[in-house]
Structure formats: structure tokens, C-alpha cells
Tab-separated table of C-alpha atoms and ligand atoms in Angstrom:
chain	number	residue	atom	x	y	z
P	6	MET	CA	-15.950	21.721	-19.065
P	7	SER	CA	-19.209	20.114	-20.115
P	8	ARG	CA	-20.056	19.840	-23.775
P	9	SER	CA	-23.061	20.523	-25.872
P	10	ALA	CA	-26.161	17.769	-26.545
P	11	HIS	CA	-25.368	15.106	-28.754
P	12	PRO	CA	-27.175	14.196	-32.517
P	13	ALA	CA	-27.481	10.501	-32.123
P	14	GLY	CA	-25.210	8.327	-33.890
P	15	PRO	CA	-26.542	5.342	-35.797
P	16	ARG	CA	-25.786	2.428	-32.749
P	17	HIS	CA	-27.820	3.419	-29.476
P	18	ALA	CA	-29.160	5.772	-31.701
P	19	ASP	CA	-32.142	6.728	-29.600
P	20	VAL	CA	-30.369	5.688	-26.156
P	21	LEU	CA	-27.482	7.892	-26.100
P	22	PRO	CA	-27.310	8.979	-22.198
P	23	GLU	CA	-26.087	12.345	-21.249
P	24	GLY	CA	-22.216	13.205	-21.069
P	25	HIS	CA	-19.490	15.013	-21.891
P	26	TYR	CA	-19.367	14.752	-25.752
P	27	THR	CA	-20.364	16.142	-28.676
P	28	ALA	CA	-21.245	14.928	-32.198
P	29	PRO	CA	-19.606	11.529	-33.290
P	30	PRO	CA	-17.403	12.653	-36.228
P	31	THR	CA	-18.033	11.980	-40.069
P	32	ASP	CA	-15.255	9.393	-40.437
P	33	LEU	CA	-13.524	7.753	-37.363
P	34	ASN	CA	-10.639	6.961	-38.990
P	35	VAL	CA	-9.260	10.804	-39.579
P	36	LEU	CA	-6.930	12.005	-37.063
P	37	ASP	CA	-7.312	15.403	-35.860
P	38	GLU	CA	-4.354	16.968	-36.430
P	39	LYS	CA	-4.983	19.435	-33.005
P	40	VAL	CA	-4.788	16.752	-30.527
P	41	TRP	CA	-2.487	14.404	-32.152
P	42	ALA	CA	1.527	14.648	-31.905
P	43	ARG	CA	2.756	16.137	-35.583
P	44	THR	CA	4.486	12.954	-37.626
P	45	VAL	CA	1.230	11.377	-36.552
P	46	GLY	CA	-0.967	9.733	-39.718
P	47	ARG	CA	-2.383	7.430	-41.196
P	48	ASN	CA	-0.104	5.015	-44.018
P	49	ASP	CA	-1.441	3.193	-46.812
P	50	ASP	CA	-2.719	0.204	-45.022
P	51	GLY	CA	-4.407	2.518	-42.319
P	52	VAL	CA	-2.261	1.868	-39.690
P	53	VAL	CA	-1.361	4.718	-37.679
P	54	THR	CA	2.261	6.177	-37.788
P	55	VAL	CA	4.346	8.668	-35.514
P	56	GLY	CA	8.155	9.203	-36.790
P	57	GLY	CA	7.474	7.244	-40.252
P	58	ILE	CA	6.839	3.971	-38.045
P	59	GLU	CA	3.889	1.764	-37.971
P	60	VAL	CA	1.961	1.445	-34.626
P	61	THR	CA	1.625	-2.340	-34.640
P	62	ARG	CA	5.612	-2.660	-35.084
P	63	LEU	CA	6.161	-0.571	-31.814
P	64	ALA	CA	3.486	-2.474	-30.458
P	65	GLU	CA	5.372	-5.507	-31.469
P	66	GLU	CA	8.915	-4.001	-30.018
P	67	PHE	CA	7.959	-2.435	-26.956
P	68	GLY	CA	5.077	-4.053	-26.069
P	69	THR	CA	1.080	-1.819	-24.688
P	70	PRO	CA	0.489	-0.207	-22.528
P	71	ALA	CA	3.460	2.335	-23.608
P	72	TYR	CA	3.876	5.804	-24.276
P	73	PHE	CA	5.276	7.072	-27.523
P	74	LEU	CA	6.941	10.445	-27.495
P	75	ASP	CA	7.325	12.420	-31.296
P	76	GLU	CA	11.062	13.847	-30.263
P	77	ALA	CA	10.534	16.340	-34.049
P	78	ASP	CA	7.202	17.124	-31.982
P	79	PHE	CA	9.417	18.052	-28.864
P	80	ARG	CA	11.943	19.751	-30.199
P	81	ALA	CA	9.916	21.822	-32.746
P	82	ARG	CA	7.597	23.564	-29.580
P	83	CYS	CA	10.683	23.931	-28.068
P	84	ARG	CA	11.892	26.636	-30.633
P	85	ALA	CA	8.634	28.034	-31.190
P	86	TRP	CA	8.656	29.137	-27.611
P	87	ALA	CA	12.313	30.156	-27.025
P	88	ASP	CA	11.157	31.833	-31.001
P	89	ALA	CA	8.327	33.105	-29.433
P	90	PHE	CA	9.742	34.717	-26.717
P	91	GLY	CA	13.206	35.896	-27.679
P	92	LYS	CA	16.811	36.736	-26.524
P	93	ASP	CA	15.233	38.532	-23.972
P	94	ALA	CA	13.218	36.608	-21.944
P	95	ASP	CA	13.827	33.262	-20.673
P	96	VAL	CA	11.787	29.764	-21.403
P	97	PHE	CA	12.090	27.278	-18.498
P	98	TYR	CA	10.893	23.900	-19.415
P	99	ALA	CA	8.624	22.675	-16.435
P	100	GLY	CA	10.363	19.668	-15.319
P	101	LYS	CA	7.250	18.292	-13.482
P	102	ALA	CA	5.497	17.599	-16.901
P	103	PHE	CA	7.391	15.025	-17.801
P	104	LEU	CA	11.468	14.825	-17.087
P	105	SER	CA	13.763	12.038	-17.995
P	106	ARG	CA	17.625	12.271	-19.250
P	107	ALA	CA	17.286	12.696	-23.186
P	108	VAL	CA	14.621	15.398	-22.101
P	109	VAL	CA	17.451	17.322	-20.389
P	110	ARG	CA	19.403	16.743	-23.020
P	111	TRP	CA	16.660	17.965	-26.097
P	112	LEU	CA	16.056	20.779	-23.838
P	113	LYS	CA	19.808	22.004	-23.579
P	114	GLU	CA	20.410	21.155	-27.339
P	115	GLU	CA	17.205	23.509	-28.407
P	116	GLY	CA	18.518	26.515	-25.950
P	117	LEU	CA	15.460	25.834	-22.791
P	118	ASN	CA	16.488	26.297	-19.233
P	119	LEU	CA	14.669	23.466	-17.086
P	120	ASP	CA	12.494	24.034	-13.626
P	121	VAL	CA	13.154	21.815	-11.452
P	122	CYS	CA	10.644	21.121	-8.396
P	123	SER	CA	12.535	18.370	-5.983
P	124	GLY	CA	15.782	16.648	-5.190
P	125	GLY	CA	14.954	13.776	-7.908
P	126	GLU	CA	13.948	16.251	-10.658
P	127	LEU	CA	17.359	18.308	-9.619
P	128	THR	CA	19.598	14.915	-10.033
P	129	THR	CA	18.059	13.923	-12.897
P	130	ALA	CA	18.996	17.537	-14.855
P	131	LEU	CA	22.546	17.642	-13.532
P	132	ASP	CA	23.289	13.986	-14.292
P	133	ALA	CA	22.036	14.988	-18.254
P	134	GLY	CA	24.428	18.053	-18.288
P	135	MET	CA	21.778	20.500	-17.971
P	136	PRO	CA	24.462	23.651	-16.420
P	137	ALA	CA	23.375	24.755	-13.123
P	138	ASP	CA	22.628	28.157	-14.017
P	139	ARG	CA	20.129	27.616	-16.149
P	140	ILE	CA	17.925	25.520	-13.475
P	141	ALA	CA	15.432	27.107	-11.572
P	142	PHE	CA	14.720	25.017	-8.204
P	143	HIS	CA	10.740	25.482	-6.848
P	144	GLY	CA	8.436	24.170	-4.110
P	145	ASN	CA	6.493	24.826	-1.320
P	146	ASN	CA	8.822	22.452	1.168
P	147	LYS	CA	11.864	22.176	0.210
P	148	SER	CA	14.212	20.598	2.323
P	149	GLN	CA	17.326	21.777	4.325
P	150	GLU	CA	19.399	18.940	2.061
P	151	GLU	CA	17.114	19.874	-1.256
P	152	ILE	CA	18.505	23.947	-0.329
P	153	ASP	CA	22.195	22.831	-0.263
P	154	ARG	CA	22.611	20.850	-2.591
P	155	ALA	CA	20.367	23.173	-4.983
P	156	VAL	CA	23.148	25.500	-3.836
P	157	ALA	CA	26.108	23.533	-3.761
P	158	ALA	CA	24.866	22.866	-7.421
P	159	GLY	CA	24.740	26.758	-8.391
P	160	VAL	CA	21.280	26.972	-9.762
P	161	GLY	CA	20.154	29.673	-11.344
P	162	ARG	CA	17.647	30.879	-8.952
P	163	ILE	CA	15.531	29.247	-6.534
P	164	VAL	CA	12.181	30.664	-6.071
P	165	VAL	CA	11.537	31.059	-2.653
P	166	ASP	CA	7.705	29.779	-1.410
P	167	SER	CA	7.453	31.414	2.569
P	168	PHE	CA	9.487	33.577	4.618
P	169	GLN	CA	11.072	30.485	6.556
P	170	GLU	CA	12.440	29.385	3.284
P	171	ILE	CA	14.180	32.837	3.063
P	172	VAL	CA	16.076	32.841	5.900
P	173	ARG	CA	16.964	29.069	4.942
P	174	VAL	CA	18.865	29.522	1.593
P	175	ALA	CA	20.003	33.142	2.823
P	176	HIS	CA	22.120	31.121	5.545
P	177	THR	CA	22.886	28.713	3.613
P	178	ALA	CA	24.162	30.461	0.871
P	179	GLN	CA	26.381	32.171	3.389
P	180	ARG	CA	27.516	28.877	4.941
P	181	LEU	CA	28.239	27.490	2.018
P	182	GLY	CA	30.359	31.257	0.849
P	183	THR	CA	28.192	31.805	-1.872
P	184	ARG	CA	24.842	34.464	-2.767
P	185	GLN	CA	21.825	32.954	-3.735
P	186	ARG	CA	19.695	34.484	-6.523
P	187	VAL	CA	16.369	34.175	-5.478
P	188	GLN	CA	12.684	35.025	-6.859
P	189	ILE	CA	9.804	35.166	-4.550
P	190	ARG	CA	6.721	33.643	-5.293
P	191	VAL	CA	3.602	35.831	-5.062
P	192	THR	CA	0.006	34.836	-4.575
P	193	VAL	CA	-2.006	37.326	-6.875
P	194	GLY	CA	-5.054	36.520	-5.971
P	195	VAL	CA	-6.858	35.556	-9.702
P	196	GLU	CA	-9.286	32.510	-9.778
P	197	ALA	CA	-7.705	30.615	-12.523
P	198	HIS	CA	-10.524	29.242	-14.958
P	199	THR	CA	-9.408	25.573	-14.683
P	200	HIS	CA	-9.804	22.638	-11.947
P	201	GLU	CA	-9.586	23.826	-8.574
P	202	PHE	CA	-6.400	21.483	-7.560
P	203	ILE	CA	-4.192	22.909	-10.750
P	204	ALA	CA	-5.060	26.498	-9.806
P	205	THR	CA	-2.779	28.702	-7.554
P	206	ALA	CA	-3.276	31.993	-7.432
P	207	HIS	CA	-6.034	32.110	-5.489
P	208	GLU	CA	-4.681	33.092	-1.608
P	209	ASP	CA	-6.633	30.380	-0.117
P	210	GLN	CA	-3.750	27.569	-0.710
P	211	LYS	CA	-0.421	26.205	-0.031
P	212	PHE	CA	1.602	27.938	-2.687
P	213	GLY	CA	3.384	31.513	-2.452
P	214	ILE	CA	3.165	34.744	-0.376
P	215	PRO	CA	0.202	36.733	-0.798
P	216	LEU	CA	0.173	40.014	-1.803
P	217	ALA	CA	-3.069	41.054	0.033
P	218	GLY	CA	-2.601	42.389	3.143
P	219	GLY	CA	1.213	43.842	2.479
P	220	GLN	CA	2.635	39.777	3.073
P	221	ALA	CA	4.733	40.329	-0.449
P	222	ALA	CA	6.392	43.134	0.768
P	223	GLU	CA	6.956	41.873	4.044
P	224	ALA	CA	8.921	38.666	2.270
P	225	VAL	CA	10.664	41.664	-0.373
P	226	ARG	CA	12.018	43.886	2.899
P	227	ARG	CA	13.349	40.502	4.385
P	228	ALA	CA	15.170	39.420	1.600
P	229	LEU	CA	16.991	42.638	0.893
P	230	ARG	CA	17.961	42.806	4.641
P	231	LEU	CA	19.525	39.377	4.319
P	232	ASP	CA	23.391	39.006	2.516
P	233	GLY	CA	23.343	35.250	1.157
P	234	ILE	CA	20.733	36.040	-1.306
P	235	GLU	CA	20.602	38.476	-4.436
P	236	LEU	CA	16.903	39.011	-4.691
P	237	ILE	CA	16.140	39.034	-8.395
P	238	GLY	CA	12.550	39.293	-9.001
P	239	ILE	CA	8.767	38.073	-8.056
P	240	HIS	CA	7.523	34.723	-9.190
P	241	SER	CA	3.527	33.971	-10.230
P	242	HIS	CA	2.161	30.995	-11.445
P	243	ILE	CA	-1.685	31.171	-11.238
P	244	GLY	CA	-2.731	27.434	-12.473
P	245	SER	CA	-2.702	24.782	-15.571
P	246	GLN	CA	-4.954	24.065	-18.405
P	247	ILE	CA	-5.647	27.671	-18.859
P	248	PHE	CA	-7.131	29.026	-22.365
P	249	ASP	CA	-7.753	32.355	-21.566
P	250	THR	CA	-5.129	34.927	-21.201
P	251	SER	CA	-7.211	37.097	-18.485
P	252	GLY	CA	-5.289	35.113	-15.836
P	253	PHE	CA	-2.079	36.130	-16.733
P	254	GLU	CA	-3.146	39.554	-17.574
P	255	VAL	CA	-4.627	40.551	-14.412
P	256	ALA	CA	-1.417	38.303	-12.352
P	257	ALA	CA	1.274	40.453	-14.525
P	258	HIS	CA	-0.576	43.208	-13.587
P	259	ARG	CA	-0.344	42.906	-10.001
P	260	VAL	CA	3.509	41.558	-9.824
P	261	VAL	CA	4.195	44.975	-11.789
P	262	ARG	CA	2.229	46.917	-9.764
P	263	LEU	CA	4.474	45.201	-6.475
P	264	LEU	CA	7.658	46.201	-8.274
P	265	ALA	CA	6.584	49.559	-8.424
P	266	GLU	CA	6.036	49.789	-4.385
P	267	ILE	CA	9.590	47.956	-4.210
P	268	ARG	CA	10.653	50.859	-6.589
P	269	ASP	CA	9.543	53.169	-4.327
P	270	GLU	CA	10.208	52.100	-0.739
P	271	HIS	CA	13.782	50.760	-1.858
P	272	GLY	CA	14.936	52.621	-4.662
P	273	ILE	CA	15.593	49.587	-6.555
P	274	GLU	CA	14.057	48.427	-9.911
P	275	LEU	CA	14.152	44.414	-9.551
P	276	PRO	CA	15.031	42.819	-12.786
P	277	GLU	CA	12.906	39.921	-13.490
P	278	ILE	CA	9.710	38.597	-13.535
P	279	ASP	CA	8.293	35.280	-13.925
P	280	LEU	CA	4.367	34.392	-14.952
P	281	GLY	CA	4.670	30.875	-14.792
P	282	GLY	CA	3.503	27.605	-17.233
P	283	GLY	CA	0.117	27.000	-17.166
P	284	LEU	CA	-0.780	27.160	-21.140
P	285	GLY	CA	-3.744	24.734	-21.953
P	286	ILE	CA	-3.544	22.111	-24.528
P	287	ALA	CA	-5.800	20.153	-26.768
P	288	TYR	CA	-6.961	16.987	-25.272
P	289	THR	CA	-10.425	17.034	-27.537
P	290	SER	CA	-11.350	18.649	-30.972
P	291	ASP	CA	-13.164	21.101	-28.560
P	292	ASP	CA	-9.987	23.017	-27.429
P	293	ASP	CA	-8.383	25.449	-29.346
P	294	PRO	CA	-5.392	26.442	-27.335
P	295	ARG	CA	-3.321	29.473	-28.209
P	296	GLU	CA	-0.076	29.939	-29.965
P	297	PRO	CA	3.525	30.282	-28.330
P	298	HIS	CA	4.077	33.590	-30.227
P	299	ASP	CA	0.671	34.743	-29.259
P	300	ILE	CA	1.111	34.275	-25.413
P	301	ALA	CA	4.584	36.231	-26.066
P	302	LYS	CA	2.671	38.789	-27.592
P	303	ALA	CA	-0.192	39.506	-25.298
P	304	LEU	CA	2.363	38.964	-21.933
P	305	ASN	CA	5.205	41.533	-23.518
P	306	GLU	CA	2.657	43.867	-24.250
P	307	ILE	CA	0.939	44.013	-21.016
P	308	VAL	CA	4.097	43.791	-19.100
P	309	THR	CA	5.654	46.375	-21.361
P	310	ARG	CA	2.541	49.040	-20.614
P	311	GLU	CA	2.136	48.572	-17.054
P	312	CYS	CA	5.846	49.377	-16.417
P	313	GLU	CA	5.388	52.193	-18.541
P	314	ALA	CA	2.787	53.480	-16.705
P	315	ALA	CA	4.433	52.868	-13.779
P	316	ARG	CA	7.798	54.489	-14.967
P	317	LEU	CA	9.924	51.298	-14.577
P	318	ARG	CA	12.880	49.484	-16.814
P	319	THR	CA	10.755	46.533	-18.779
P	320	PRO	CA	12.178	43.571	-16.171
P	321	ARG	CA	13.581	40.475	-18.070
P	322	ILE	CA	10.354	37.918	-18.473
P	323	SER	CA	10.436	34.560	-17.791
P	324	VAL	CA	8.124	31.608	-18.309
P	325	GLU	CA	7.798	27.868	-17.409
P	326	PRO	CA	5.536	25.834	-19.955
P	327	GLY	CA	5.111	21.919	-19.286
P	328	ARG	CA	2.291	20.747	-20.662
P	329	ALA	CA	2.270	23.258	-23.513
P	330	ILE	CA	5.710	21.838	-24.639
P	331	VAL	CA	5.676	17.943	-23.689
P	332	GLY	CA	1.599	17.090	-23.177
P	333	PRO	CA	0.683	17.038	-27.486
P	334	THR	CA	4.145	15.113	-27.858
P	335	ALA	CA	3.057	11.774	-27.118
P	336	PHE	CA	0.540	9.112	-27.351
P	337	THR	CA	-0.290	6.193	-24.761
P	338	LEU	CA	-0.810	3.039	-27.249
P	339	TYR	CA	-3.431	0.590	-25.481
P	340	GLU	CA	-4.485	-3.127	-26.573
P	341	VAL	CA	-7.865	-3.419	-26.599
P	342	GLY	CA	-9.292	-6.329	-24.034
P	343	THR	CA	-12.965	-7.214	-22.959
P	344	ILE	CA	-15.506	-5.126	-24.485
P	345	LYS	CA	-18.595	-5.398	-22.769
P	346	PRO	CA	-21.762	-3.310	-24.362
P	347	LEU	CA	-24.497	-2.267	-21.786
P	348	GLU	CA	-27.313	-1.664	-23.650
P	349	GLY	CA	-28.963	1.813	-23.571
P	350	LEU	CA	-25.667	3.354	-21.417
P	351	ARG	CA	-22.571	2.796	-23.261
P	352	THR	CA	-19.680	0.100	-24.241
P	353	TYR	CA	-16.768	-0.751	-21.926
P	354	VAL	CA	-14.159	-0.744	-23.586
P	355	SER	CA	-11.293	-2.677	-21.670
P	356	VAL	CA	-7.356	-1.831	-21.972
P	357	ASP	CA	-4.201	-3.069	-20.711
P	358	GLY	CA	-3.451	-0.078	-18.639
P	359	GLY	CA	-5.922	2.386	-16.779
P	360	MET	CA	-5.539	4.604	-14.034
P	361	SER	CA	-1.629	3.593	-12.863
P	362	ASP	CA	-0.518	5.209	-16.463
P	363	ASN	CA	-3.287	7.828	-16.625
P	364	ILE	CA	-4.515	9.554	-13.342
P	365	ARG	CA	-6.053	12.731	-14.803
P	366	THR	CA	-9.518	11.340	-16.020
P	367	ALA	CA	-10.196	10.272	-12.086
P	368	LEU	CA	-8.121	13.151	-10.655
P	369	TYR	CA	-9.691	15.873	-12.354
P	370	ASP	CA	-12.582	14.764	-14.570
P	371	ALA	CA	-10.244	15.719	-17.880
P	372	GLU	CA	-11.066	15.061	-21.026
P	373	TYR	CA	-9.356	12.673	-24.053
P	374	SER	CA	-10.130	11.332	-27.079
P	375	VAL	CA	-9.249	8.160	-28.608
P	376	ALA	CA	-8.712	6.156	-31.716
P	377	LEU	CA	-8.704	3.321	-33.389
P	378	VAL	CA	-4.943	2.823	-34.594
P	379	SER	CA	-3.978	-0.502	-35.996
P	380	ARG	CA	-6.563	-0.522	-38.781
P	381	THR	CA	-9.069	1.687	-40.753
P	382	SER	CA	-12.532	0.619	-40.494
P	383	THR	CA	-15.760	1.118	-41.980
P	384	ALA	CA	-18.267	0.198	-39.272
P	385	GLY	CA	-20.470	3.199	-37.376
P	386	PRO	CA	-19.705	5.048	-34.303
P	387	MET	CA	-20.319	2.973	-30.853
P	388	LEU	CA	-20.418	5.566	-27.276
P	389	ALA	CA	-17.424	4.004	-25.813
P	390	ARG	CA	-16.073	4.545	-22.513
P	391	VAL	CA	-12.562	3.624	-22.362
P	392	VAL	CA	-10.965	1.772	-19.035
P	393	GLY	CA	-8.122	0.358	-17.008
P	394	LYS	CA	-7.929	-3.212	-15.576
P	395	HIS	CA	-7.496	-1.857	-12.011
P	396	CYS	CA	-10.054	-2.920	-9.315
P	397	GLU	CA	-11.942	0.242	-9.059
P	398	SER	CA	-14.956	1.764	-11.365
P	399	GLY	CA	-13.128	5.162	-11.708
P	400	ASP	CA	-10.695	3.722	-13.471
P	401	ILE	CA	-11.658	5.673	-16.771
P	402	VAL	CA	-8.855	6.673	-19.435
P	403	VAL	CA	-11.834	7.844	-21.540
P	404	LYS	CA	-14.899	9.037	-20.230
P	405	ASP	CA	-16.953	9.477	-22.906
P	406	ALA	CA	-15.314	8.524	-26.908
P	407	PHE	CA	-16.911	7.288	-30.302
P	408	LEU	CA	-14.692	4.097	-31.802
P	409	PRO	CA	-15.836	1.908	-34.171
P	410	ALA	CA	-18.613	-0.527	-33.607
P	411	ASP	CA	-16.663	-3.473	-34.627
P	412	LEU	CA	-13.543	-2.812	-32.324
P	413	ALA	CA	-12.488	-6.178	-31.332
P	414	PRO	CA	-9.827	-7.501	-28.628
P	415	GLY	CA	-6.719	-7.274	-29.538
P	416	ASP	CA	-7.049	-4.477	-31.747
P	417	LEU	CA	-4.636	-1.433	-30.340
P	418	ILE	CA	-6.103	2.202	-29.589
P	419	ALA	CA	-3.834	5.042	-28.529
P	420	VAL	CA	-5.069	8.291	-26.218
P	421	PRO	CA	-3.459	11.170	-27.412
P	422	ALA	CA	-2.059	14.185	-25.525
P	423	THR	CA	-0.809	11.885	-23.146
P	424	GLY	CA	2.796	13.521	-22.825
P	425	ALA	CA	2.551	15.787	-19.647
P	426	TYR	CA	1.414	14.681	-16.489
P	427	CYS	CA	0.755	10.855	-17.264
P	428	ARG	CA	4.418	9.407	-16.972
P	429	SER	CA	5.169	11.680	-14.333
P	430	MET	CA	2.384	10.883	-12.134
P	431	ALA	CA	1.853	7.222	-13.081
P	432	SER	CA	1.451	4.656	-10.411
P	433	ASN	CA	2.248	1.390	-9.087
P	434	TYR	CA	-1.531	0.714	-8.187
P	435	ASN	CA	-2.346	-2.554	-8.207
P	436	HIS	CA	1.227	-3.735	-8.855
P	437	ALA	CA	1.186	-2.546	-12.445
P	438	LEU	CA	3.948	-2.265	-14.134
P	439	ARG	CA	4.444	1.649	-15.353
P	440	PRO	CA	4.731	1.448	-18.681
P	441	PRO	CA	8.111	2.925	-20.764
P	442	VAL	CA	8.451	5.871	-22.664
P	443	VAL	CA	9.768	5.398	-26.171
P	444	ALA	CA	10.970	8.597	-28.318
P	445	VAL	CA	10.282	8.251	-31.903
P	446	LYS	CA	12.356	10.327	-34.475
P	447	ASP	CA	13.184	9.901	-38.170
P	448	GLY	CA	12.217	6.221	-38.328
P	449	GLU	CA	13.913	4.896	-35.515
P	450	ALA	CA	12.278	4.338	-31.770
P	451	ARG	CA	14.711	4.007	-28.765
P	452	VAL	CA	13.520	3.978	-25.059
P	453	ILE	CA	13.996	6.686	-23.049
P	454	VAL	CA	12.304	5.372	-19.672
P	455	ARG	CA	12.252	1.462	-20.008
P	456	ARG	CA	9.350	-0.381	-18.535
P	457	GLU	CA	9.112	-1.413	-15.104
P	458	THR	CA	9.633	-5.165	-14.346
P	459	GLU	CA	7.946	-7.146	-11.590
P	460	GLU	CA	11.906	-7.526	-10.425
P	461	ASP	CA	11.781	-3.839	-9.870
P	462	LEU	CA	9.083	-4.201	-7.912
P	463	LEU	CA	9.803	-7.084	-5.578
P	464	ARG	CA	13.577	-4.976	-5.097
P	465	LEU	CA	11.617	-1.809	-3.449
P	466	ASP	CA	10.156	-4.545	-1.139
P	467	VAL	CA	12.581	-5.375	1.238
P	468	GLY	CA	10.635	-7.151	4.048
R	24	LIG	N1	5.434	26.757	-12.838
R	24	LIG	C1	4.835	26.396	-11.561
R	24	LIG	C2	5.830	26.920	-10.777
R	24	LIG	C3	4.135	25.182	-11.319
R	24	LIG	O1	3.849	25.184	-10.291
R	24	LIG	C4	3.850	24.717	-12.700
R	24	LIG	C5	2.957	23.735	-12.880
R	24	LIG	C6	4.535	24.953	-14.445
R	24	LIG	C7	5.472	25.807	-14.079
R	24	LIG	C8	3.933	24.213	-15.448
R	24	LIG	O2	2.798	24.251	-15.708
R	24	LIG	P1	1.914	23.504	-16.937
R	24	LIG	O3	2.378	24.816	-18.422
R	24	LIG	O4	2.595	22.364	-17.336
R	24	LIG	O5	0.966	23.770	-16.526
R	24	LIG	N2	-1.145	17.591	-12.829
R	24	LIG	C9	-1.691	18.254	-13.016
R	24	LIG	C10	-0.871	19.557	-13.394
R	24	LIG	C11	-0.232	20.352	-12.446
R	24	LIG	C12	0.610	21.278	-12.409
R	24	LIG	C13	1.620	21.999	-11.348
R	24	LIG	N3	2.299	22.495	-11.369
R	24	LIG	C14	-2.402	17.841	-14.281
R	24	LIG	O6	-1.887	17.047	-14.440
R	24	LIG	O7	-3.179	18.994	-15.217
């Protein structure tokens, strides 16, 4: 993730420390459209707008910190994925990236399916009216109660993750007088090029059943023997925030090889494969993500080619993008508080949120961009570290970024590309109140997840 060294900016010119930054942009007022949601821009007064509404108005009405989600962008990305994969494939939005009832309704309207991985996500999906047969249920340790609910609801598929679970799901379905469609999640032994905590295809980890040593083939044998389940396919998810498609290609190759082995051993051709999610997005101007149609083309080609070589009918493909749909659609709006210039180092800019609304920087060493959004500035660039208000020094939102040197308390700054894995991983650390998610579209803003209140905190505290 490290970047090339930087030419010096006007401030701290000879003393810029080592860091993960490139040169300061020539004009800090310009918003790089790569990292901002589609309807974001600056109006004639220099104030940033989303969906036609100024961030200053949004801050007044909804407070800060808050996540603002561009609904039009979200829907457009859903359509782009659905169009790219076409009618012979299925796109499942990965709800873990961010899920709410409004999101479920948008997905339903845009024709997407939904991947859930807990009882809570399943409840949200069903409550908001997602048809059960468009839901896939995931997880490496589903409880019996979750399995009961998923089977009883009639979810379209359960992605089974262990030998125990194959038996459990089969018995549950039999007890409930039904037959559950399942896929078996396998680990294909690929090292995905991403942070180790979000890579999931190597064998030494908790997800899936390894292809290696014939374990996946044995899982298939057992699944085919059980009446309560219908084995519809094989599932592989290699990791998250990945730019390079070669990992997906190796995964597709190995999954198709398993399909051929199954055909040779059992005389059946499984009709589906799922290649998971994981496509990376741009967090900074240095990231160059691939477009859905590019990915669809690459995956279709490789699966078709591998199937032809193995003389198999091409299975129906499904994918599970989470981050690539919701990530770029939202930004977090913060108010600047204290500002501390540390001579020879950088300037610490404190905001009214922090690791409780974005844990990704602390957890994965993630990089983000940031911009002054309540006004423009002609001041030179200052190397800044945007930090939160929590009680630890690792409470960093943006490690290294350039902000105008005249930044002042009360200014609004925004961190783009926070739609995925920010609100969904938010915490109450230091009894912080989790921020709201506000959907903005065509000049209207509406809260879809409200801000937590101190009453919410006290309501849980029953001691
Ligand atoms: N399918 C499965 C089975 C998954 O486990 C995941 C993500 C996805 C799909 C969606 O992946 P995406 O397209 O969003 O990359 N909290 C981490 C990411 C964890 C991803 C977990 N699984 C982060 O903030 O980077």
C-alpha cells in the first residue's frame, strides 16, 4: 500500500516526514470524481453539494458526524452490476457492507438479490420485503436458531461452510418438511493481494472447506447423500478490496475443476457457481478499480473457457459485491475541532467522530482521502492527519492527507468512500453515539438510520 515519496508542499517544505502520501494536489478545492459519489460537486459559493443539497445545510439539519449516502449513485451501481452480468447470472449485494431497510427496498426495486450472514441481517432483509428466495445465507458458524429461521423463511440458498453444517441444514430441512438449496463454500488456496484480515481463499483460516486433500470433494459426497438438501453449486470468496482479477481467475479455474471431478465421480453437473465479492474501490486518487462490465467479461470468459476445456455445461454464475456497490456512494461529514501543528511532523486535525464511525484505518491500515467541503480555500497545502476524539492514539481516520493551511475549527471536512464497512462496523467506544445515515436524492435528504442517542445507551444498560 505504500506510495512513492512526495515533492515538498509549501508548508513544512523541507521537513515532510515519511508517509503514505503522494504530492499535494495542485488545487485542493478540486474533488476527484474517482473517490466521490456521483452527484457530489461544488456550487458557485464553493460549498460541496450532494444530490443538490449543500453540506452546510445537511450539517445544520442532521448534525455531525454523519454519513450521507447518494441514493441515485447506489441505484446506478446496482443497475451497472445487474446489466454487466445479464440475465444468465445473479448479483447478490453483500449486506455486511451496509444494510438497512431502505437499502433492501432499493435492491429489490433494482432487481438485485441479497447476501446475509447473520440472523440480524436476515431479519432486516425479510422485514423490508426482500423475497426469501432472493436471499443467500452465509456464515462459518450459523447457530441452529439461524438455520431454523433461514430454512423456515425459504431462503434461496444457504452457503454451507463446514461438514457439521451440511448435516445440520439437511436435518433442519427434513424436520421442517422441506428441501433446502445449498452451495458448499470452498477455499481454493489463492493468496489474494489484500490485507491479511480480509483475504479468505488461503487454506489456513476459518472460512470454507479446502479443496486441498480432497476435503471439498468429500463434503460434496456427504451433501449428495442427504435428502434434506439439494446441492446446487460451489461457492468461493477470495477476499475483499482486490484490484487484480488474477485471483478470481485462479479461483474460477479451481472451482470448475471441482465441478468436473463431481461430474466424473457422480455423473451430475452442478448448475451454479458463486465467485463471491471482493472488488476494490478507490479510496484515494491512486486507486484504479475495475468497472463491473470489465469484471463480468473477465469472469464469464474464464468460466466459459474452463468449462469448454472440461466439457461441462457452463454453470450459472453469481457474484456478491458489497463494497463496490455501496462504498463509493457515501461520505462522512465531520466538523473540525482542535488543530495542532507539530513542527517537523504534521498537523493533527481533530474531528467530532473517529474510530467509532470508521475503524478501517486502525484495523487494516486503510487509506482515505479528505477535503474541506464547507468552503474553498486559496491557502497552500498542509500535511494533516485527521484524528477522532477517542481515548487512544491509534484513533486515526485519515493517516496522511493534504488540507488547506487555513483550516479552522468549525470548518466541515468530509471523508469520501465511507459507504462500506464504516456504519456497519461502527461502535460505541467511549460511549460514542453512532452517527446517522442520511440518504440524499434529487434535493431531498432523509434519515434512513437515525443517530443513536444517550437514551439508547442507557436503555441497554439495565444493571
Ligand atoms: N461474499 C462473502 C462470502 C463475503 O465474505 C464478503 C465479505 C463479500 C461477499 C463482500 O465483499 P466485498 O465485495 O464487500 O469486498 N470489513 C472489511 C471487509 C470484510 C469483508 C468480509 N466479507 C473491510 O472493511 O475492508
